[in-house]
XYZ file of N, CA and C in Angstrom:
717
model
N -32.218 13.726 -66.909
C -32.064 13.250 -65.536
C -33.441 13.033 -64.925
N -33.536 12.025 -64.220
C -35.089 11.553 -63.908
C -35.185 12.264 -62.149
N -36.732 12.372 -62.072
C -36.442 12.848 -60.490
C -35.838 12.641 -59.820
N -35.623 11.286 -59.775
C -34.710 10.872 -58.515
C -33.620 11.275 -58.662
N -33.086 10.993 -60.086
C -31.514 11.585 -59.667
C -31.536 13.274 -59.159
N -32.306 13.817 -59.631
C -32.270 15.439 -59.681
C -32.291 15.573 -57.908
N -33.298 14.578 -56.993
C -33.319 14.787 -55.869
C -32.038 14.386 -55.089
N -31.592 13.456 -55.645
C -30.309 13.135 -54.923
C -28.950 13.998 -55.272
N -29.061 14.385 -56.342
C -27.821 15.188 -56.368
C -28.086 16.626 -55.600
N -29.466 17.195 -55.779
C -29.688 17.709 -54.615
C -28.809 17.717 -53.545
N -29.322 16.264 -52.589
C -28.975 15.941 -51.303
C -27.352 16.109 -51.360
N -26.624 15.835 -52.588
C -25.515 15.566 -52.042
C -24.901 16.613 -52.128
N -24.924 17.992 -52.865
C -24.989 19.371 -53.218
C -24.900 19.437 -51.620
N -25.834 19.253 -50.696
C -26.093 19.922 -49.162
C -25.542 19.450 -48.496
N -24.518 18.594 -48.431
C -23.630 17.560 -47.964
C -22.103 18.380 -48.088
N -22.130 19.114 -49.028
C -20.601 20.235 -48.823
C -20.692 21.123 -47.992
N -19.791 21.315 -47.185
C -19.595 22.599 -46.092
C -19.336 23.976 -47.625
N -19.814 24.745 -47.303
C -19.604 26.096 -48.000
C -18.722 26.357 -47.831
N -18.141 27.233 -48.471
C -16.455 28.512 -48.407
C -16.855 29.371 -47.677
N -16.203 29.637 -46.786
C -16.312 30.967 -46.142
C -16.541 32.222 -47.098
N -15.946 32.462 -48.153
C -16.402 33.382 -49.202
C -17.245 33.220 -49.832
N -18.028 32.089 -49.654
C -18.861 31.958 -50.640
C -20.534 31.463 -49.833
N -20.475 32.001 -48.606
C -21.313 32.098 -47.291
C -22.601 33.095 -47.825
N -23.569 32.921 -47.394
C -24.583 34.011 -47.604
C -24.275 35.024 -46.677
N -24.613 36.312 -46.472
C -24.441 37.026 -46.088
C -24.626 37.505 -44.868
N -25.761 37.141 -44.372
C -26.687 37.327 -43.331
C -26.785 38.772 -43.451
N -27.143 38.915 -41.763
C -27.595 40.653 -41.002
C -26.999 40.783 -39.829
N -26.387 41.937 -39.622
C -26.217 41.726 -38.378
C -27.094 42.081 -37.152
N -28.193 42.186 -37.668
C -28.887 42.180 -36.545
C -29.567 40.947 -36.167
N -29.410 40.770 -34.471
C -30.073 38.901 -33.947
C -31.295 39.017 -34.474
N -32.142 37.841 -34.254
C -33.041 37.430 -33.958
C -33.945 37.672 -32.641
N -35.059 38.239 -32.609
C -35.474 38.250 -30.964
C -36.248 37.048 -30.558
N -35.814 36.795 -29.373
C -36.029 35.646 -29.284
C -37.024 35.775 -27.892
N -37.638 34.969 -26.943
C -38.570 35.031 -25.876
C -37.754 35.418 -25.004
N -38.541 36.070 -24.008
C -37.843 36.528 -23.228
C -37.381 35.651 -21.911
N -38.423 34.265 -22.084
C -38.044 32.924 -20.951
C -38.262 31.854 -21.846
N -37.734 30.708 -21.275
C -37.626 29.399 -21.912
C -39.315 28.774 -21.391
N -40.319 28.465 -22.206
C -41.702 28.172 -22.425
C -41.924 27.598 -21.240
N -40.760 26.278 -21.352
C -40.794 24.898 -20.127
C -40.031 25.207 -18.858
N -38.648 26.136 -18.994
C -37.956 25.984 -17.781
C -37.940 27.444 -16.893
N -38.759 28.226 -17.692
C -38.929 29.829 -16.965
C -37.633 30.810 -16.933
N -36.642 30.548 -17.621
C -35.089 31.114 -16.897
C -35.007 31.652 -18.275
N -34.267 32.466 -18.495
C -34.126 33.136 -19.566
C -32.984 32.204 -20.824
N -33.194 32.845 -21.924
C -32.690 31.891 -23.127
C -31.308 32.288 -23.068
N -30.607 33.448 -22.360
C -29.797 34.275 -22.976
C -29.273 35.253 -21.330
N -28.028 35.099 -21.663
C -27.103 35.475 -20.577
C -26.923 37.395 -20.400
N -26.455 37.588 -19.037
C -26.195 38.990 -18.681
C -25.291 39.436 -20.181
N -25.403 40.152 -20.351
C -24.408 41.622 -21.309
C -22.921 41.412 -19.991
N -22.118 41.521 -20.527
C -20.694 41.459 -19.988
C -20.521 43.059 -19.506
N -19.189 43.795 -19.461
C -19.086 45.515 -19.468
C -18.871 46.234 -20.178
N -18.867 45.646 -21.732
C -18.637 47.049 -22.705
C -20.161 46.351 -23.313
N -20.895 46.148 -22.759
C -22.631 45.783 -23.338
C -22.461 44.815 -24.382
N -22.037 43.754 -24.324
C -21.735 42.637 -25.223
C -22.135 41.109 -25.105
N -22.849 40.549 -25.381
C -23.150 38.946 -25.354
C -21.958 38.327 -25.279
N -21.258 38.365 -24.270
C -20.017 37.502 -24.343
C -20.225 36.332 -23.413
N -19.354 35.151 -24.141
C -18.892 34.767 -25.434
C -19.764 34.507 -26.093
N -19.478 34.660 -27.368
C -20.334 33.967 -28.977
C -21.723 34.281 -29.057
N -22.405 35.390 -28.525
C -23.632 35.773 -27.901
C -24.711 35.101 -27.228
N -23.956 34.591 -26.302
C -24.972 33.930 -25.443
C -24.891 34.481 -23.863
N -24.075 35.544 -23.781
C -24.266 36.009 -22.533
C -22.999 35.438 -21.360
N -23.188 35.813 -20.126
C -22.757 35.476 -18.768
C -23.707 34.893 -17.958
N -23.468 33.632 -17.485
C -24.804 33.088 -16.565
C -24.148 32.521 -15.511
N -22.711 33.260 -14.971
C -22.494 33.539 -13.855
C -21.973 32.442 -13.134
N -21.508 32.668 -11.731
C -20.969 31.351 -11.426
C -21.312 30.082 -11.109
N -20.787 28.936 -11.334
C -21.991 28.248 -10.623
C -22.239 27.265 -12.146
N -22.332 28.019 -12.929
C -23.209 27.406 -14.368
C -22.401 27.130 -15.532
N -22.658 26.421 -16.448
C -21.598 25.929 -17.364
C -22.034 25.546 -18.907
N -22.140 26.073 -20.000
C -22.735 25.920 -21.445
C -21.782 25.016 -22.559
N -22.835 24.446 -23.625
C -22.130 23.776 -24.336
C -23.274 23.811 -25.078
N -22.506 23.932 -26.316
C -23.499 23.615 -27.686
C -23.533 22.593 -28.611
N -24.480 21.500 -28.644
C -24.608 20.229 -28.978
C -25.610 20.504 -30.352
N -24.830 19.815 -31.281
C -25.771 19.687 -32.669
C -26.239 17.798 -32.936
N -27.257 17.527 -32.909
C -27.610 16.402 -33.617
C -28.684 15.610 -34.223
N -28.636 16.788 -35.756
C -29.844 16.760 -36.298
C -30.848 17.964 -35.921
N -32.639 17.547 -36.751
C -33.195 18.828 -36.732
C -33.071 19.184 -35.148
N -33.112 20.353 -34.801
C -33.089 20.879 -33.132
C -33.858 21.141 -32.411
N -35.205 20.522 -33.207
C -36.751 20.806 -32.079
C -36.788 19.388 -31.615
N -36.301 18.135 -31.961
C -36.459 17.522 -31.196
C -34.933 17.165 -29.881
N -33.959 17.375 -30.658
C -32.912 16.914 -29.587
C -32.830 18.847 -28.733
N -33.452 19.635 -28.762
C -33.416 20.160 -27.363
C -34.500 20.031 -26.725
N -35.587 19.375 -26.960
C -36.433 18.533 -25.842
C -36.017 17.769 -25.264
N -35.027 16.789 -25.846
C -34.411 15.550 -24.925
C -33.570 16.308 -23.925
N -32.895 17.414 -24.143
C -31.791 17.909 -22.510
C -32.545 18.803 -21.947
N -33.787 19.525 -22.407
C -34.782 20.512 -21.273
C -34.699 19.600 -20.027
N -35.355 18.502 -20.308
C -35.766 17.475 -19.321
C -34.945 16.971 -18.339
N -33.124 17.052 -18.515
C -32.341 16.619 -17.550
C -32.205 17.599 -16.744
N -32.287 16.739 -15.570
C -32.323 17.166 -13.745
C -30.612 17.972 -13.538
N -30.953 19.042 -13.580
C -29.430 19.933 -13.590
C -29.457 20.691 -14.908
N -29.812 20.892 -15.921
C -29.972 21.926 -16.937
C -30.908 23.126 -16.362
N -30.022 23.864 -16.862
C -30.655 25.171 -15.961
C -31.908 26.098 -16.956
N -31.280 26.085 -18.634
C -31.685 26.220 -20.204
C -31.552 25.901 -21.101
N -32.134 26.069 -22.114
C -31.703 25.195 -23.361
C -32.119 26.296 -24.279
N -32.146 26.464 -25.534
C -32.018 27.201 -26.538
C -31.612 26.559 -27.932
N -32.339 26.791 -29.080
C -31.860 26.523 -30.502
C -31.556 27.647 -30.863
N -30.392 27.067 -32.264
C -29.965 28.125 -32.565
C -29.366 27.427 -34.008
N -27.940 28.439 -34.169
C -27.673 28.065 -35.312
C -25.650 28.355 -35.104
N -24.880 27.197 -35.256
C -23.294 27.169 -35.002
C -22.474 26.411 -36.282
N -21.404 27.046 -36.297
C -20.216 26.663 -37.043
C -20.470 27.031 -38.103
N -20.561 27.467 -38.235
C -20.692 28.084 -39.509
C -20.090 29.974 -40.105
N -20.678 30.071 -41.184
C -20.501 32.167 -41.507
C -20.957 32.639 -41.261
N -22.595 32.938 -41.684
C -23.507 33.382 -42.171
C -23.870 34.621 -41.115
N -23.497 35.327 -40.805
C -24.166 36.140 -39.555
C -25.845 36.348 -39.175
N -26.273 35.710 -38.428
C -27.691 35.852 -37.813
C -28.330 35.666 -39.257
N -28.098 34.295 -39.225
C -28.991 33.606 -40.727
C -30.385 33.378 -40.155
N -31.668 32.966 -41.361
C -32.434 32.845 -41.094
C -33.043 30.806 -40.920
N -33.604 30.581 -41.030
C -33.897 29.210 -40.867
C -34.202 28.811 -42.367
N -34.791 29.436 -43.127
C -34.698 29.215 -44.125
C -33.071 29.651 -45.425
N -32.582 30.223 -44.635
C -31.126 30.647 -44.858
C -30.271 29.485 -44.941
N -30.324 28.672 -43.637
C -29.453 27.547 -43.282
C -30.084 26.363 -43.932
N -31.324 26.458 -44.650
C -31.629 25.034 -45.216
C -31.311 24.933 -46.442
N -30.304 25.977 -47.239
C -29.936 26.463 -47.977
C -28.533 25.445 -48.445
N -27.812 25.083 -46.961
C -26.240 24.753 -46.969
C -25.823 25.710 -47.666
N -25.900 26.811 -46.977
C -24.646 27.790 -48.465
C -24.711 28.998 -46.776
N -24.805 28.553 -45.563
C -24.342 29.236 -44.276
C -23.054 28.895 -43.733
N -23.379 27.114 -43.604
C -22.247 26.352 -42.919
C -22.682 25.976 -41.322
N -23.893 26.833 -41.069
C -24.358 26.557 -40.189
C -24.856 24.746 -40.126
N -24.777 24.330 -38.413
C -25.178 23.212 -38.227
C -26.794 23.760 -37.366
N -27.428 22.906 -37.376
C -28.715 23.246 -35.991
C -28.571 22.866 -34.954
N -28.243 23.590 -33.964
C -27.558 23.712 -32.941
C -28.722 24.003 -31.421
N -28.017 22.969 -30.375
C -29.068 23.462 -29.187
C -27.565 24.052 -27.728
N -28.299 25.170 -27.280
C -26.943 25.802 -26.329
C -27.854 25.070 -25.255
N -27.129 24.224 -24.311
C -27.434 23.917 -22.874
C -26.496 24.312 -22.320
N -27.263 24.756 -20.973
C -26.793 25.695 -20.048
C -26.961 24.776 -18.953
N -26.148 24.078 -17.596
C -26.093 23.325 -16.910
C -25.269 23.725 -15.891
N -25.951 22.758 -14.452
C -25.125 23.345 -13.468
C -24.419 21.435 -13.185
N -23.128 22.195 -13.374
C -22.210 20.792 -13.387
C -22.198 19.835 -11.851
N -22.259 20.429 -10.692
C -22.640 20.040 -9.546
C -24.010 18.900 -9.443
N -24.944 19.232 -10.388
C -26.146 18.072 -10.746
C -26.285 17.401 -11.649
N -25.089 17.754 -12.835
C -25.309 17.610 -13.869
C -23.681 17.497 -14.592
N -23.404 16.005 -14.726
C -21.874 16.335 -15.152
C -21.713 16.199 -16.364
N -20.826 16.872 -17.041
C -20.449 16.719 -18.192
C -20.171 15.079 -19.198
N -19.567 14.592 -18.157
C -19.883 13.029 -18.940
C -21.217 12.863 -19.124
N -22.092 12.799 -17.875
C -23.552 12.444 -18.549
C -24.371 13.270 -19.773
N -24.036 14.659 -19.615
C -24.291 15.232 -20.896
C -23.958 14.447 -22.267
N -22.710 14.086 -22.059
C -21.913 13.346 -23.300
C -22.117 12.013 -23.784
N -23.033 11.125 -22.890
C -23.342 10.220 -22.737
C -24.977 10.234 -23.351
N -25.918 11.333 -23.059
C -27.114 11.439 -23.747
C -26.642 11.753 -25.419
N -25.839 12.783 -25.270
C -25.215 13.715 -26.803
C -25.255 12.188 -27.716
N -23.991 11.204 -27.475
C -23.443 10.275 -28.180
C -25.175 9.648 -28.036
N -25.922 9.162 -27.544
C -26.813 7.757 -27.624
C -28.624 8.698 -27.963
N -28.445 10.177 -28.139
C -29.407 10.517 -28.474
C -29.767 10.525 -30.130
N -28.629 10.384 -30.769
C -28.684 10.603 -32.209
C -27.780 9.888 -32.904
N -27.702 9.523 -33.911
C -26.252 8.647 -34.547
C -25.231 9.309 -35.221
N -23.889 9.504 -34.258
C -22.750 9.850 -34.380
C -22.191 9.574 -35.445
N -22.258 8.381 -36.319
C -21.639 8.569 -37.390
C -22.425 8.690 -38.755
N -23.403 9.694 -38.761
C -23.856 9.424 -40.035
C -23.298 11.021 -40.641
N -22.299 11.084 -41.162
C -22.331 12.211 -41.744
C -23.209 13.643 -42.095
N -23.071 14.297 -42.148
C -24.006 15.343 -42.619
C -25.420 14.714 -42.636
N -25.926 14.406 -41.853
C -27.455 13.746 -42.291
C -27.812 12.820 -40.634
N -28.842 13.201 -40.679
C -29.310 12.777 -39.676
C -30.676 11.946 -40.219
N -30.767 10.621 -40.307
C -31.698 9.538 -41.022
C -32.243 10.340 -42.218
N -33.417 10.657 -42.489
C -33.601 11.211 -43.958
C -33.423 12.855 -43.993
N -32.648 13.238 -42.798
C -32.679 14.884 -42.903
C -31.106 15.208 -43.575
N -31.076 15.641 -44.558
C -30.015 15.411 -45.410
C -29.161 16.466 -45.568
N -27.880 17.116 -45.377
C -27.451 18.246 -45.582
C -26.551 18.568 -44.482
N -25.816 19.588 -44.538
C -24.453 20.115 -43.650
C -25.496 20.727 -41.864
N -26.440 21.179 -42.376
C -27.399 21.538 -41.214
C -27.865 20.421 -40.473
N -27.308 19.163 -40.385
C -27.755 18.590 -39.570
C -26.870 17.915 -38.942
N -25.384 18.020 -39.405
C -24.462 17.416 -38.917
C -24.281 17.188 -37.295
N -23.658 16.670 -36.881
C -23.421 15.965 -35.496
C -21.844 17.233 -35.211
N -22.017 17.528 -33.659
C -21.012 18.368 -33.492
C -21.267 18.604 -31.957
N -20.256 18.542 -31.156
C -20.228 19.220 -29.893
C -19.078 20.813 -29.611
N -19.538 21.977 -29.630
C -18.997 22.968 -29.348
C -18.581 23.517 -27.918
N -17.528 23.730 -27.648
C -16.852 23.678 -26.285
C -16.552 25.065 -25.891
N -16.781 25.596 -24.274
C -16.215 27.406 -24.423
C -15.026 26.731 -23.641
N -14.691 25.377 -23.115
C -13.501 24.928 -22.306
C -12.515 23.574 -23.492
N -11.350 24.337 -23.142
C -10.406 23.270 -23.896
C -10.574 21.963 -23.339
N -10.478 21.908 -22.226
C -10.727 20.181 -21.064
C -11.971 20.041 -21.673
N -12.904 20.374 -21.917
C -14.464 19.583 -22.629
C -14.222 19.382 -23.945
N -13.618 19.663 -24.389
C -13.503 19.485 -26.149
C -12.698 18.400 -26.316
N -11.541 17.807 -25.199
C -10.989 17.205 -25.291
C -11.648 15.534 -24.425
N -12.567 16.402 -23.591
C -13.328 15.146 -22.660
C -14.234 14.673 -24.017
N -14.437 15.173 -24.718
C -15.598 15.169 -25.601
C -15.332 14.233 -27.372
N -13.773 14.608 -27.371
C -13.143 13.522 -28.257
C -12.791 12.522 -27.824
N -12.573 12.506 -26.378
C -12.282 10.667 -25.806
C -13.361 10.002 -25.375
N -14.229 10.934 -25.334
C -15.939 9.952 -25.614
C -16.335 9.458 -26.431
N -16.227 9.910 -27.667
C -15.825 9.729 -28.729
C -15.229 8.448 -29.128
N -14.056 8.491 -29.022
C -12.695 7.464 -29.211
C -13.524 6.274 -28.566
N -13.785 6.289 -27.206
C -14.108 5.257 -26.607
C -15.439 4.280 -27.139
N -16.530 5.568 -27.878
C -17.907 5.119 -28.069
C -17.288 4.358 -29.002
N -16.511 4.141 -30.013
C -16.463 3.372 -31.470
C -16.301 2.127 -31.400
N -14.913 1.907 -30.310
C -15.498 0.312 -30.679
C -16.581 -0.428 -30.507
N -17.545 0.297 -29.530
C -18.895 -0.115 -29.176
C -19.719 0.224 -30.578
N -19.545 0.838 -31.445
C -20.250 1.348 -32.620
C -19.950 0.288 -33.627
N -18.355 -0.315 -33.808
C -17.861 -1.106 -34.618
C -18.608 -1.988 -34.663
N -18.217 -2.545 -33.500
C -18.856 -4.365 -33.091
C -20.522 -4.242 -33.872
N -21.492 -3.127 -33.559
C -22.487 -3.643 -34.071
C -22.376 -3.352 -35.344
N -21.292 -2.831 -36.173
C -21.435 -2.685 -37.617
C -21.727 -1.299 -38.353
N -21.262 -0.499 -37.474
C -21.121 1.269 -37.466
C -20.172 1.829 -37.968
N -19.927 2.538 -38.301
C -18.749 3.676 -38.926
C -18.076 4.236 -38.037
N -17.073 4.798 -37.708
C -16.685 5.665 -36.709
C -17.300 6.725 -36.820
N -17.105 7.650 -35.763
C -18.043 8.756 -34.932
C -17.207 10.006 -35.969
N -18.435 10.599 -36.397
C -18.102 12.026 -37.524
C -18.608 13.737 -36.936
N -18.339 13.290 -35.463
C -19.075 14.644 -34.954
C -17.988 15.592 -35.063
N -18.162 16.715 -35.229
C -17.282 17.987 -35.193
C -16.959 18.184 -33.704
N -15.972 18.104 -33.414
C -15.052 18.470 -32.164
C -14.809 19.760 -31.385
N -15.011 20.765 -31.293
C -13.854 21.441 -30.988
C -14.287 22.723 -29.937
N -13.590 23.910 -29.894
C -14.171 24.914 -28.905
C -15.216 25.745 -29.910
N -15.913 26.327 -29.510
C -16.761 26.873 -30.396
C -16.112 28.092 -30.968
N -15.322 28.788 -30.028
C -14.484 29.789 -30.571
C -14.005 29.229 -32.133
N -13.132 27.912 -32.430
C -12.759 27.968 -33.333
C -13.679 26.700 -34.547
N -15.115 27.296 -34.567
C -15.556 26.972 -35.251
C -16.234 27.488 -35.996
N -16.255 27.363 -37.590
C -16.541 29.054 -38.057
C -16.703 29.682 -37.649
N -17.334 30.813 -37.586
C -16.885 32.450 -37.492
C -17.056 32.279 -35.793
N -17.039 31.257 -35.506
C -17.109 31.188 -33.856
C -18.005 32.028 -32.993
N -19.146 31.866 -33.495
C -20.726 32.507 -32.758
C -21.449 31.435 -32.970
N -22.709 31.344 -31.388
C -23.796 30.795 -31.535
C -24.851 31.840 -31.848
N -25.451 31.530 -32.914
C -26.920 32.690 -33.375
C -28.255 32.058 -33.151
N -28.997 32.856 -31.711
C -30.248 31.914 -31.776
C -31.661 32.057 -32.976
N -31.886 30.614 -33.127
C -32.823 30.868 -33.878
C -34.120 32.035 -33.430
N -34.748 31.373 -34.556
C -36.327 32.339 -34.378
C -37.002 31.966 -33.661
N -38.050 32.677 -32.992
C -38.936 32.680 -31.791
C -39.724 31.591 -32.089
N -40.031 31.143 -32.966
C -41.188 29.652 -32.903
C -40.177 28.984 -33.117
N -39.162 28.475 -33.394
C -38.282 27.188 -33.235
C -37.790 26.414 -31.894
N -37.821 28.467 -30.450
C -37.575 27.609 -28.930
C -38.421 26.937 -28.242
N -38.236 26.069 -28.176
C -38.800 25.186 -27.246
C -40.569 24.474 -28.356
N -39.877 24.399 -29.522
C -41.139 24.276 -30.819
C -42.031 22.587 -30.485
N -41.064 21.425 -29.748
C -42.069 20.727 -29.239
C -42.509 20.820 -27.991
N -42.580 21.897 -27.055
C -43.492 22.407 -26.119
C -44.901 22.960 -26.762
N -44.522 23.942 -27.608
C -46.291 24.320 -28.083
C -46.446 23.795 -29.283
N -45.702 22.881 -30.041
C -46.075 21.457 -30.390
C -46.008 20.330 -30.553
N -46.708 19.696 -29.594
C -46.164 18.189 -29.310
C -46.161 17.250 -29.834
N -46.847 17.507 -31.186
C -46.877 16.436 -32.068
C -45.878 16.605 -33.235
N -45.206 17.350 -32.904
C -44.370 18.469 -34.381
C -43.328 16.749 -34.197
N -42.631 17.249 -35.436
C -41.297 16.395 -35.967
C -40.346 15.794 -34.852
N -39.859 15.005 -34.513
C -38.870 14.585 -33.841
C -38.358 13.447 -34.943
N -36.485 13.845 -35.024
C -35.978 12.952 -35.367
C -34.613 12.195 -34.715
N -34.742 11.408 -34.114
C -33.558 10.531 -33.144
C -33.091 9.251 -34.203
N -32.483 9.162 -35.208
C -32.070 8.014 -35.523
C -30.902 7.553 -34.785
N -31.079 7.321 -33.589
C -30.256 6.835 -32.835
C -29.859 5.045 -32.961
N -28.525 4.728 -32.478
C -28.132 3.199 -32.787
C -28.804 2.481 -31.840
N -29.036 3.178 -30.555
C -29.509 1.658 -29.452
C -28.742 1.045 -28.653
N -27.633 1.677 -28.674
C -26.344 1.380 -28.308
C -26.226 1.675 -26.627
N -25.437 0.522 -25.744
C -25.092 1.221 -24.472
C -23.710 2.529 -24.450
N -23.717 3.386 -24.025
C -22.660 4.405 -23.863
C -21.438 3.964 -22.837
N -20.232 3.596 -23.471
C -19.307 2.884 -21.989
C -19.083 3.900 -20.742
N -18.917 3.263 -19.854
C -18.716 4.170 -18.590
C -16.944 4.572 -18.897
N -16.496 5.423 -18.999
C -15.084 6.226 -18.484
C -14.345 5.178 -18.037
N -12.932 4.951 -17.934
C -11.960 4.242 -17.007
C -12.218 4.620 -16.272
């Protein structure tokens, strides 16, 4: 087998979601992560609930008023720079969702043998910041239908996915969806392959934040990697 093939079967090896039994193991102990977000000063990570617990999916309580969702698309140092920046995000955070692996490492998940995707938690106050427009950057920041792979970043860790803690967003979030395609068709696109659903029921249904140099990694470096293979596409407005 000549390099190339050896590299591509590689790639396509990282292109299977893992078995839940057949998941690496992880630790259960997190990751520590900063104690504020570099760019937005507010913390990465929500109040402890009353039996001392990161609830839900360990990201805390951030109280009333505020509203989270976890968006995967592609590597995650550059698409959680693109939502720091929107006017109404309160935080942002990388991490690691859908997947087994308990509090995997980064080199764990480049593995594909977690199930983990690379994942960014935004935290938003819906009053400045509505959920369509979130959904509207999500869909036109990255390309929705490229399977497991985000332009040459190849593997289950980069898949496209929006994670929901509300049934009405998971469902606002598949008719964005529905709607973006025929706009995807016409220019000669695939339909939209993002993972859907509440985060509860997506593997083991936890967000695990990454490691301390991955938050906010194009703030203290600005020249680091960004990858947007995005279509170029307008996003339709809602009926």
């Amino acid at each position: 087998m000549s390099l190339f093939d050896r590299i591509m079967a590689a790639a396509d090896v990282k292109r299977v979601m893992v078995a839940p039994g057949e998941a690496l193991p992880g630790r259960s102990t997190p990751m520590p992560i900063p104690v504020e977000h570099r760019v937005l000063h507010r913390p990465l990570r929500g109040e402890i609930d009353g039996s001392g617990q990161f609830t839900p999916a360990g990201i805390g309580q951030w109280g009333d008023g505020l509203r989270a969702v976890v968006l995967a698309g592609g590597c995650f140092w550059g698409f959680e720079e693109i939502f720091w920046q929107l006017p109404g995000v309160f935080t942002t955070a990388v991490g690691y969702a859908g997947g087994y692996t308990p509090n995997p490492t980064y080199e764990e998940v480049c593995t594909a043998r977690t199930g983990h995707t690379e994942s960014v938690l935004v935290v938003y106050d819906p009053d400045v910041l509505t959920f369509e427009r979130l959904l509207e950057v999500f869909y036109t920041a990255h390309d929705p239908t490229q399977e497991m792979r985000q332009g040459n970043d190849i593997g289950t860790q980069y898949r496209s996915a929006v994670f929901t803690f509300d049934e009405a967003e998971a469902d606002q979030a598949a008719e964005a969806a529905r709607r973006f395609e025929p706009v995807l068709a016409e220019a000669g696109y695939g339909p939209v392959t993002s993972e859907i659903s509440l985060l509860s029921e997506a593997g083991d249904g936890q967000f695990y934040y990454a490691e301390d140099y991955h938050q906010q990694y194009l703030f203290t470096n600005p020249n680091g990697y960004r990858c947007h293979a995005t279509t170029g596409l307008k996003f339709p407005a809602a009926g």
